[in-house]
Coordinates of C-alpha atoms in Angstrom, one line a residue:
X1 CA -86.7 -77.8 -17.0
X2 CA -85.7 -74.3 -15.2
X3 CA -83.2 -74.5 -12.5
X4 CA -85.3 -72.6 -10.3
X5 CA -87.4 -75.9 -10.7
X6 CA -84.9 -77.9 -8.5
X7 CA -85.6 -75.8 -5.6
X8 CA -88.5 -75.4 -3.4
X9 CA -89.7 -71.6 -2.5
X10 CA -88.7 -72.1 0.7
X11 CA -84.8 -73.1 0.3
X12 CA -84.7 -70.3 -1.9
X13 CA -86.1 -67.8 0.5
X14 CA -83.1 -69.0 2.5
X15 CA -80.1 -66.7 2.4
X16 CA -77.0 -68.0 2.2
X17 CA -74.8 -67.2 5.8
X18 CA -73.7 -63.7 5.8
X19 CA -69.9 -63.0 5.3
X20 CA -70.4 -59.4 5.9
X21 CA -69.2 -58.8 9.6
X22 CA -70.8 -55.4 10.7
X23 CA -69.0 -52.3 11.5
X24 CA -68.6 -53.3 15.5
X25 CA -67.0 -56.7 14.4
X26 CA -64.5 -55.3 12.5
X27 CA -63.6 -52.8 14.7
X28 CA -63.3 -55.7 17.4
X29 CA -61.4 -58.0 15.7
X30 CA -59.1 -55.2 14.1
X31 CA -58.5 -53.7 17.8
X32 CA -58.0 -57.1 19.3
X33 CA -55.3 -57.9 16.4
X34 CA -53.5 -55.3 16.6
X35 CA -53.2 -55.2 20.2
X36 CA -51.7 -58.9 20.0
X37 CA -49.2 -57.8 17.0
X38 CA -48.1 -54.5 19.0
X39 CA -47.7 -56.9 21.9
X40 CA -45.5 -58.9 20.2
X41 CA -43.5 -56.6 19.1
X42 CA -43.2 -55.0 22.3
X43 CA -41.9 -57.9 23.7
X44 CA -39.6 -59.2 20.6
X45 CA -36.5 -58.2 22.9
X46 CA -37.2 -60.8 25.3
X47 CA -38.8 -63.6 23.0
X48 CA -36.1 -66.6 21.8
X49 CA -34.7 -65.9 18.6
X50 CA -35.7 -69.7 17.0
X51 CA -37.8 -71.6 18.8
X52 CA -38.1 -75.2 16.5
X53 CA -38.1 -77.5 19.4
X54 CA -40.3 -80.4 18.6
X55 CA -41.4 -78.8 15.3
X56 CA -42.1 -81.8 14.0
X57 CA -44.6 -83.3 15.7
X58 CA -46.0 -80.1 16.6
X59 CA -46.2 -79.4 12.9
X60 CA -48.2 -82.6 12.0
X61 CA -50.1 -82.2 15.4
X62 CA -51.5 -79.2 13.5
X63 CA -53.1 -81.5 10.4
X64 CA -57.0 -80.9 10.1
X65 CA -59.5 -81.3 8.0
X66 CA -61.4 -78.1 6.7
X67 CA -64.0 -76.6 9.2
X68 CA -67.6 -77.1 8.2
X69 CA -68.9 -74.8 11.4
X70 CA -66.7 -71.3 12.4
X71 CA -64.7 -70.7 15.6
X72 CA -64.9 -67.2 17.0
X73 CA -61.9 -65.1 16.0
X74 CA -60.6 -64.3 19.7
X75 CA -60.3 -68.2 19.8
X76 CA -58.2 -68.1 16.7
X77 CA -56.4 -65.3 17.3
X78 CA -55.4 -67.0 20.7
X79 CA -54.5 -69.9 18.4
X80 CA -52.1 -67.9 16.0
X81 CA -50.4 -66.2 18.6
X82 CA -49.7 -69.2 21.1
X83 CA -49.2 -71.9 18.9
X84 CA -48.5 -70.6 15.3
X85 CA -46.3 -67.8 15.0
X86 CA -43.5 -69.0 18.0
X87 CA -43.0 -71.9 16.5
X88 CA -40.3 -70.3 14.3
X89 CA -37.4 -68.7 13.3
X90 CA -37.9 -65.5 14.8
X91 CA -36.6 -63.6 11.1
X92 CA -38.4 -60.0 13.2
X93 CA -35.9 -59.9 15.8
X94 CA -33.0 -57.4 17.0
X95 CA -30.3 -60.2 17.0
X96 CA -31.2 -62.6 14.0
X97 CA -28.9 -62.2 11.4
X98 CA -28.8 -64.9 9.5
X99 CA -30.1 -65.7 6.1
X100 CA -30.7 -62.0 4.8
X101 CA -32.9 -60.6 7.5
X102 CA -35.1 -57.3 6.8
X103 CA -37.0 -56.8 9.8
X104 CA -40.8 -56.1 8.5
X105 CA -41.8 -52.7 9.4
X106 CA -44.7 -52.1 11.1
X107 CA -46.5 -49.6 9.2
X108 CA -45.8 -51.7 5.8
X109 CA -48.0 -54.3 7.7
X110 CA -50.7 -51.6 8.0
X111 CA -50.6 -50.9 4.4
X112 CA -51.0 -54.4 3.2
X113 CA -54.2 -54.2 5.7
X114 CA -55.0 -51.0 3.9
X115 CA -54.3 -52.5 0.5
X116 CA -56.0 -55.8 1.0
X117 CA -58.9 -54.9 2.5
X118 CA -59.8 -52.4 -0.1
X119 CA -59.2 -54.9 -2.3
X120 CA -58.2 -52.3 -4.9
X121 CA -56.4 -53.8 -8.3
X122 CA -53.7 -52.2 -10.2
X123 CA -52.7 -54.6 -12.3
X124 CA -54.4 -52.8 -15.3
X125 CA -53.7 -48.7 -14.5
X126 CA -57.6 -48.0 -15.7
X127 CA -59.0 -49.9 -12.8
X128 CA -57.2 -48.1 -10.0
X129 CA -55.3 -45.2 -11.2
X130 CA -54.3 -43.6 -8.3
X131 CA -53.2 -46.5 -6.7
X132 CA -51.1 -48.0 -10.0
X133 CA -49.7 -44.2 -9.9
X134 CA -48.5 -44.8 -6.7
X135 CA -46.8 -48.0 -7.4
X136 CA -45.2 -46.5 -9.9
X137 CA -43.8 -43.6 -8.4
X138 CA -42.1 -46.0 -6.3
X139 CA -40.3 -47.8 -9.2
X140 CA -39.5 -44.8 -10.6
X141 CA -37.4 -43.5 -7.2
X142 CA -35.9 -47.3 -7.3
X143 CA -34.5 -46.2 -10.8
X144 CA -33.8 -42.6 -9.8
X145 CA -31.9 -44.8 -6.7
X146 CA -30.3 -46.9 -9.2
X147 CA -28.7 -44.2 -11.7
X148 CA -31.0 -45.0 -14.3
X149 CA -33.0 -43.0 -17.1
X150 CA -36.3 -42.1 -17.4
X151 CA -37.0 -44.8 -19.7
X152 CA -36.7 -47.6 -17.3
X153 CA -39.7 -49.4 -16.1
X154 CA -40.2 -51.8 -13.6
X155 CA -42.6 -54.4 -11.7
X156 CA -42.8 -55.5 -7.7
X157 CA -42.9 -58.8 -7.2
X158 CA -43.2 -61.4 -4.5
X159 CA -39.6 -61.8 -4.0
X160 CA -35.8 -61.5 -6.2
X161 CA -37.1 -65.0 -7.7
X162 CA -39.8 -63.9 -9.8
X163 CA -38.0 -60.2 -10.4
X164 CA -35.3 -62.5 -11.6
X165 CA -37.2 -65.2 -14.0
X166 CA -38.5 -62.0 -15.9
X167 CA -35.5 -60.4 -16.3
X168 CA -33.7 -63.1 -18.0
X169 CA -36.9 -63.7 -20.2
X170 CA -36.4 -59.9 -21.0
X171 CA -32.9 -60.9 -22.1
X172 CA -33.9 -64.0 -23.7
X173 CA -36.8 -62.6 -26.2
X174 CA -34.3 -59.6 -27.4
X175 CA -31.7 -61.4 -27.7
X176 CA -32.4 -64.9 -29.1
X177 CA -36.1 -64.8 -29.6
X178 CA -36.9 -68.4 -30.9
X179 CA -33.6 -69.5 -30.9
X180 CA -32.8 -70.4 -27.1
X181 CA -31.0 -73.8 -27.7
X182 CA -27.7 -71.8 -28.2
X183 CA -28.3 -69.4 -25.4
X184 CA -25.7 -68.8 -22.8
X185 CA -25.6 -67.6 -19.3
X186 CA -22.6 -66.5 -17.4
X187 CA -22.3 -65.9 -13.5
X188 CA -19.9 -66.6 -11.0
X189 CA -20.2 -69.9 -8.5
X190 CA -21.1 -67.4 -6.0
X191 CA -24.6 -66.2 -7.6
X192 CA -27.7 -67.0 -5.7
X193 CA -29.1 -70.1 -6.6
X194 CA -32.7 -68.7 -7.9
X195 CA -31.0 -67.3 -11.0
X196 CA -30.2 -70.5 -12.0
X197 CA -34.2 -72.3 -11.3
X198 CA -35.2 -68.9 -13.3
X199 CA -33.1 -69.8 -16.6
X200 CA -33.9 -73.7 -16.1
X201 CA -37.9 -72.1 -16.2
X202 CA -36.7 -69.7 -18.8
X203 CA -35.8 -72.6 -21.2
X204 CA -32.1 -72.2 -20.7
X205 CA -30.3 -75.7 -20.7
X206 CA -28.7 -76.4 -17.3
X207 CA -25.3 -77.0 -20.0
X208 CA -26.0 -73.3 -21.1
X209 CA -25.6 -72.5 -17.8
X210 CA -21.9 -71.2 -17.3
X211 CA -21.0 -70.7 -13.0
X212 CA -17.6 -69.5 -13.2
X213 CA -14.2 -69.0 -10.6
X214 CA -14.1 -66.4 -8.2
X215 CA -11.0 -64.6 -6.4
X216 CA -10.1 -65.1 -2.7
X217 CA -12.6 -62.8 -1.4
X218 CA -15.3 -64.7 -3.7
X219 CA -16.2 -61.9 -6.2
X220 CA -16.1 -62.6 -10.3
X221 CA -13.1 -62.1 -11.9
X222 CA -13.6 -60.6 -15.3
X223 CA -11.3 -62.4 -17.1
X224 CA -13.0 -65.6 -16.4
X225 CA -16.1 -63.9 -17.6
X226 CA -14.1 -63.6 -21.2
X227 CA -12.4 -66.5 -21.5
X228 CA -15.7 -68.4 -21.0
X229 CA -17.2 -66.1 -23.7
X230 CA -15.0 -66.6 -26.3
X231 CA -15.0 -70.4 -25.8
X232 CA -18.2 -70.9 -26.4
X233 CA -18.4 -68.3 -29.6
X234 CA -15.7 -70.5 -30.5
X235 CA -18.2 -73.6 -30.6
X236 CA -21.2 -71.9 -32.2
X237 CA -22.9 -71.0 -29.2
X238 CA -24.6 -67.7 -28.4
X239 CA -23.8 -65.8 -25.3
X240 CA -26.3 -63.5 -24.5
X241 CA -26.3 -62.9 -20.6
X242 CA -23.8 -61.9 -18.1
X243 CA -24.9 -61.4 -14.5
X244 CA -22.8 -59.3 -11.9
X245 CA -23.3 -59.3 -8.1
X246 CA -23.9 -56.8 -5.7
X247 CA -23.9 -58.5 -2.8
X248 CA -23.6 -62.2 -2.9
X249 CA -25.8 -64.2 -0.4
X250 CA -23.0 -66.2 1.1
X251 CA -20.3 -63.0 2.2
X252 CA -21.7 -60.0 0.9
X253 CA -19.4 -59.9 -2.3
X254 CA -20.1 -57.2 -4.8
X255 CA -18.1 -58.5 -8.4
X256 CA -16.3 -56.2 -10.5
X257 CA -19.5 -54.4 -11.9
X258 CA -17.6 -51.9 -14.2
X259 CA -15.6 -54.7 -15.5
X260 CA -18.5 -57.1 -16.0
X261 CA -20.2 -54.0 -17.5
X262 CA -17.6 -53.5 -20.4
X263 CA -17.2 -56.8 -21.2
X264 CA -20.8 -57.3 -21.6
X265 CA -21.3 -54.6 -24.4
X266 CA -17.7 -55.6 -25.7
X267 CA -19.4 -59.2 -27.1
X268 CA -23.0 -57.5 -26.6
X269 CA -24.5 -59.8 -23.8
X270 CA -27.5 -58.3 -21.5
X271 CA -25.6 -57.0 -18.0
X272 CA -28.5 -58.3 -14.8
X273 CA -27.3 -57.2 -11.9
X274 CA -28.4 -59.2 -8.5
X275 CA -28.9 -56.4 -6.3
X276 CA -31.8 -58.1 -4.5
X277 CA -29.8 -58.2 -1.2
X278 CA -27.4 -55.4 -1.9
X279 CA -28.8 -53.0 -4.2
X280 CA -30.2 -50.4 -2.0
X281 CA -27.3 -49.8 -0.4
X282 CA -26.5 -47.7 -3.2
X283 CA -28.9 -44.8 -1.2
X284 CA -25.6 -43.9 1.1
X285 CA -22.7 -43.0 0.2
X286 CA -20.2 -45.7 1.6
X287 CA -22.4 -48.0 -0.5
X288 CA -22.4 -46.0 -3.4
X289 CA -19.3 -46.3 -3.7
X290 CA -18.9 -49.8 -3.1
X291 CA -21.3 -50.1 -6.2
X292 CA -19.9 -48.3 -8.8
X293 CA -21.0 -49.7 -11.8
X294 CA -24.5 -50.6 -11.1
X295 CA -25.8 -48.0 -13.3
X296 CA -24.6 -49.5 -16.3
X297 CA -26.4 -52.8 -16.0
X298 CA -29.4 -53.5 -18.7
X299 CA -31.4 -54.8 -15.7
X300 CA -31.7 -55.2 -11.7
X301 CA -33.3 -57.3 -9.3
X302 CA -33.7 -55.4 -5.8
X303 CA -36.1 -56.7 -3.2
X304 CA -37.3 -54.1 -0.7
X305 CA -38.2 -56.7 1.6
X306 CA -34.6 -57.2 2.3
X307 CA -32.4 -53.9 1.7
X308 CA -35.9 -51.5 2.5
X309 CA -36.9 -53.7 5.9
X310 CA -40.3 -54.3 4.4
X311 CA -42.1 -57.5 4.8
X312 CA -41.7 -60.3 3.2
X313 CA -43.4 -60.3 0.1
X314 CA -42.5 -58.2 -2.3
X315 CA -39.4 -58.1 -5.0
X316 CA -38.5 -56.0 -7.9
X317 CA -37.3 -55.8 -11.0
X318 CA -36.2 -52.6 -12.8
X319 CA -35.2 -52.7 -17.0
X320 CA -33.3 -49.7 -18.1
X321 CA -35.6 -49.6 -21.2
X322 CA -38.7 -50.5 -20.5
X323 CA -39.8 -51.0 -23.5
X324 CA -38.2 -54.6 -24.1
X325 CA -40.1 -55.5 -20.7
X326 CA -42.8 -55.2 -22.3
X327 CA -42.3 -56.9 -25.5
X328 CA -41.3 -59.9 -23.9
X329 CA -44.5 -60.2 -21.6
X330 CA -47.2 -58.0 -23.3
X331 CA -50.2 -60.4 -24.6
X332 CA -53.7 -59.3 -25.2
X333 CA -57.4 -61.0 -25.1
X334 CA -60.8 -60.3 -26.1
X335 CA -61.9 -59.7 -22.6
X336 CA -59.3 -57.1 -22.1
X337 CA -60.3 -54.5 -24.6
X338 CA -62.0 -52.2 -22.2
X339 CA -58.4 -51.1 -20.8
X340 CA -56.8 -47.9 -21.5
X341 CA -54.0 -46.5 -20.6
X342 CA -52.5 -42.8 -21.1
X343 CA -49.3 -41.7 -22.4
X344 CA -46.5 -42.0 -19.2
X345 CA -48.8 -44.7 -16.8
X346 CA -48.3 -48.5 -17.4
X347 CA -50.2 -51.5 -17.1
X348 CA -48.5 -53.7 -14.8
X349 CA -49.7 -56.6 -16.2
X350 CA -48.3 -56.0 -19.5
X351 CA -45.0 -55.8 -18.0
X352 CA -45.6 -59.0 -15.8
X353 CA -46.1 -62.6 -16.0
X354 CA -49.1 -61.9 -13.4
X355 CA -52.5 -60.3 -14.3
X356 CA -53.6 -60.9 -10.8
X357 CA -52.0 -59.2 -8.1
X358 CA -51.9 -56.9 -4.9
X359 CA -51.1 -53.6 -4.5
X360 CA -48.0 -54.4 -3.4
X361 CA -46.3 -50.7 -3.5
X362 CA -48.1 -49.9 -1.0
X363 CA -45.8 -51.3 1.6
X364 CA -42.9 -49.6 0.6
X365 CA -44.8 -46.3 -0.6
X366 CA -46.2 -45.8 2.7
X367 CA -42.9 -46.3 5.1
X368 CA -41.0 -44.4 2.4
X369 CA -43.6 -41.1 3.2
X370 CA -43.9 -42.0 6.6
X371 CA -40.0 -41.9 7.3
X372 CA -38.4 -40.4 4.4
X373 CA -35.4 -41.6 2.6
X374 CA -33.2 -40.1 4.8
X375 CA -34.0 -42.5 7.7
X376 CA -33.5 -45.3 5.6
X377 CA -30.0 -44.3 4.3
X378 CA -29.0 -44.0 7.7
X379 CA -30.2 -47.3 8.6
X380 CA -28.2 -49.2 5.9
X381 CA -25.0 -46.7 6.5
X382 CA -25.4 -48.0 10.1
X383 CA -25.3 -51.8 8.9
X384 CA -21.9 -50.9 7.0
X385 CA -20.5 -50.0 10.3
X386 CA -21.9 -52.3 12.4
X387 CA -20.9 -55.3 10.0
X388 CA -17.3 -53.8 9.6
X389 CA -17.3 -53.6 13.5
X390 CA -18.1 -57.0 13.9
X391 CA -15.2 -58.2 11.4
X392 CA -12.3 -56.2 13.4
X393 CA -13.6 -57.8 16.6
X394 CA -13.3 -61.4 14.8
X395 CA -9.7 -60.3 13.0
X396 CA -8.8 -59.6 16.7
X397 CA -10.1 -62.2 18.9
X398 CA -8.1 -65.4 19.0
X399 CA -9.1 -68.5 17.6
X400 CA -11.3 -66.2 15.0
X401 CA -10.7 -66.3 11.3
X402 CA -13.1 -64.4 8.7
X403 CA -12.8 -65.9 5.3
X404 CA -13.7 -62.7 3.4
X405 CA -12.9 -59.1 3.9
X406 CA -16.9 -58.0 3.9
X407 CA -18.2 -55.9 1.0
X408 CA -21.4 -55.2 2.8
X409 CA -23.1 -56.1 6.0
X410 CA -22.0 -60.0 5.8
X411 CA -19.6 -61.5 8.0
X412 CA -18.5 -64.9 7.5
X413 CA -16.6 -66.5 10.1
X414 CA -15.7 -69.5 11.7
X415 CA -13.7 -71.2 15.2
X416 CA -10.3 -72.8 14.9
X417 CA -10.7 -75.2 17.7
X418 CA -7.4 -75.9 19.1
X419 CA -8.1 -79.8 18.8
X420 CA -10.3 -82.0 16.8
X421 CA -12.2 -81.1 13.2
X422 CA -12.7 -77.3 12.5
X423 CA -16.1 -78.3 10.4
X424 CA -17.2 -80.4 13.2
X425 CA -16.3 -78.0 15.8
X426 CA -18.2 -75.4 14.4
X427 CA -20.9 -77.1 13.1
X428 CA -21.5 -77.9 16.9
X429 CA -20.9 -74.4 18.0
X430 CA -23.7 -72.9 15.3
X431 CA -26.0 -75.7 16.6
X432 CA -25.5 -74.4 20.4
X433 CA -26.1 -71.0 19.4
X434 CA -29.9 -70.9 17.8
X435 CA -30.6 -73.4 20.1
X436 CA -29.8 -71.1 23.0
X437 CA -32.5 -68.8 22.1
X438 CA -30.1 -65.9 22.5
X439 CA -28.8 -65.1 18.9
X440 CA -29.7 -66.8 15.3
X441 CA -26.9 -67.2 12.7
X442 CA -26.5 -69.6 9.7
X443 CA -23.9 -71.5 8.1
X444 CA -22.4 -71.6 4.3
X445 CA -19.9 -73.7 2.6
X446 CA -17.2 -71.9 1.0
X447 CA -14.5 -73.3 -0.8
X448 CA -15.9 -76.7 0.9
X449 CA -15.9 -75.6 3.9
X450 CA -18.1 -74.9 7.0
X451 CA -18.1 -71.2 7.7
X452 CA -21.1 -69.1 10.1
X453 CA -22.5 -66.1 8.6
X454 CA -23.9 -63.4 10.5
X455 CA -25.8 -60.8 8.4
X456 CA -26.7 -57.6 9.8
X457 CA -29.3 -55.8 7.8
X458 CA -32.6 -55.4 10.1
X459 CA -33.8 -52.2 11.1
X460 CA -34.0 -53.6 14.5
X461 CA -30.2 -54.2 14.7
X462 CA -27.7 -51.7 16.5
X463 CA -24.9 -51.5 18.3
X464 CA -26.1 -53.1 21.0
X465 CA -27.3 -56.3 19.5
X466 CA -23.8 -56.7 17.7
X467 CA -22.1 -56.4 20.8
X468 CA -24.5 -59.0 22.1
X469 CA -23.8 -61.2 19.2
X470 CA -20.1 -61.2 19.6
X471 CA -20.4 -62.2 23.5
X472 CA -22.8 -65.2 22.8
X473 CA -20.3 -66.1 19.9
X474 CA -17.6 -66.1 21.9
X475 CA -19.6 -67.5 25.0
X476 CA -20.3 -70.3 22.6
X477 CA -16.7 -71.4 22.3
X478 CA -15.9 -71.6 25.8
X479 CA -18.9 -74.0 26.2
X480 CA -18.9 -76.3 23.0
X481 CA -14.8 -76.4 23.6
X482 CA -15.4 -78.3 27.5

């Protein structure tokens, strides 16, 4: 019996609701979103910087089951913008600085309209050549950026995470292949913790996994690095990757990279740098020469949603020969035979654990022509300063310590109280100080200890706003001392 048999003529002269919208709804909706996301950011300088007050029970308030008739889109809209988005960390604004803020550019938000509403895919380069060119070109200025050849490829991604779990793959298949069991990792305590979830996924044993001592300003010290090394050649084992820092997540620290680097082809390990916070800063030239050394790594992670001000969203990872990206992720199928790809161009998807994906260059392609590099060299030579500024002002006010000279454009701090527990104290002070609405900031332990960070990397930040920051800071003492 036919299918068509199951259905009467007139259900299937029916058509199905139309998700077309015509050319007047779009233009409405689109004109009535982007007047609430201009508004919004028209008014960030006066909107709290966290706002989580009853999150929970506004969050499980929100629980609903899926809609079986539509709402109109001004409702939701209204919805979004009222109830969604303020109840939040406010990660856009001038005067949050903690975590690793970036800021999310306004016109990289028109490109991932642009890119997802064309729905264009550049996965494979035949499908959408122009646009795959595109993402390339980008890569290929993050490599120019970078110091390294013309042989490099790279991939975006949705964050360091991913950029991270196929770099050490990358490592893994060319230098141990089949043989992981013996495979060893070395990093100082200070590496972000995502390298570590990326060699537990890569199929490196958590006892593989080697986090070793760093000096009093919490970068790795080289000779732990060897010493490590030739302990476990000693046993049998094989060390195959070494990963530097530039810019840890906790101060800023940027490790010894020439150091790292010789002792990596000395015992010939694979050299990752962790740029994903502090890489770019290698576009000025304070930075640059903070980073010497970074050129000489095998591979590096850099996210553009951090050290770029792009959205969130979108990583990188760049292989100074490209060629052993692709071995280690390259797989073919039946269904994929129509592909082709000419001589210079790349398929993203042989380079990739992903064969779907956005056009993610797009974000950063388009600010990058919009601004030019210049602007954005001045931006994170301005976050240098600003960051330094804020550390004199600590060194100098009393009461104040900073428990690292900053590398970068982290500046970890913390309140000697003159009474009572310094943890306590200024676990209490951080508390009063997101919850004031007036500044956001985050906390670290280092060396066991409770210690504020204040990050200053958004595009928003200036002088102004640091000033501010110090004030509420120190405005925050006076009150959480009565």
């Amino acid at each position: 019996m036919s299918t068509a048999s199951f259905l009467s003529k007139e259900k299937m002269k029916q058509a199905a609701t139309n998700l077309e919208l015509s050319e007047s709804e779009m233009l409405r909706m689109g004109e009535a979103c982007v007047h609430a996301v201009v508004q919004h950011i028209v008014d960030l300088p006066d909107s709290p910087r966290s706002n989580l007050v009853n999150a929970v029970e506004i969050s499980r308030s929100l629980r609903e089951p899926p809609p079986e008739n539509g709402t109109p889109f001004e409702t939701l809209l209204l919805f979004l913008m009222e109830k969604v988005i303020p109840l939040s960390i406010n990660s856009a604004h001038p005067t949050y600085m903690g975590y690793i803020p970036g800021g999310g550019l306004f016109p990289s938000a028109l490109a991932d309209l642009l890119s997802t509403a064309t729905n264009r895919y550049v996965g494979a380069w035949f499908a959408a050549p122009a646009a795959a060119r595109l993402e390339t070109n980008v890569l290929e200025w993050f490599a120019q950026w970078m110091g390294y050849p013309t042989s490099a490829r790279g991939i975006t991604t949705t964050g360091g995470s991913l950029a991270c779990l196929s770099a050490i793959v990358t490592a893994r298949k060319h230098l141990l292949d089949e043989d992981i069991s013996r495979g060893v990792l070395y990093a100082s305590n200070q590496t972000h913790h995502s390298l570590m979830k990326s060699a537990m996924l890569a199929g490196i044993s958590e006892r593989n996994i080697r986090l070793l001592e760093v000096d009093r300003n919490f970068r790795g010290m080289p000779e732990r690095f060897e010493d490590a090394i030739k302990a476990d050649l000693a046993k049998g084992l094989k060390p195959f990757l070494l990963i530097g820092n530039a810019g840890t997540t906790n101060t800023g620290a940027i490790d010894p990279l020439v150091a790292l680097a010789e002792i990596s082809r000395k015992y010939s390990l694979w050299y990752h740098i962790d740029g994903a916070y502090g890489g770019f800063f290698n576009l000025c030239e304070e930075g640059k020469r903070k980073l010497q050394g970074i050129a000489q790594s095998d591979s590096i992670v850099l996210d553009p949603h951090k050290g770029l001000f792009v959205p969130y969203g979108c990583g990188s990872l760049l292989v100074k020969e490209g060629e052993l990206l692709r071995r280690a992720h390259m797989l073919t199928a039946d269904y994929m035979q129509d592909q082709f790809t000419p001589e210079g161009e790349i398929n993203f998807t042989d380079h990739s654990p992903e064969l779907s994906r956005s056009f993610r260059g797009l974000k950063v392609w388009l600010p990058l022509k919009l601004f030019g590099v210049q602007a954005f060299r001045e931006n994170l030579a301005e976050k240098l300063h600003l960051a330094q500024w804020l550390y004199q002002r600590f060194l100098e006010e009393p009461g104040f310590e900073c428990l690292a000279v900053p590398d970068l454009s982290v500046v970890a701090f913390r309140y000697r109280p003159k009474r009572g527990n310094i943890d306590e104290f200024n676990r209490r002070m951080l508390k009063h100080i997101n919850e004031s609405g007036r500044l956001f900031l985050s906390s670290t332990l280092l060396n066991g200890e409770f210690v504020i960070r204040a990050c200053v990397l958004s595009f928003r930040t200036h002088q102004a706003e640091v000033e501010e920051a110090f004030e509420v800071v120190k405005a925050a003492v006076r009150e959480v001392e009565i």
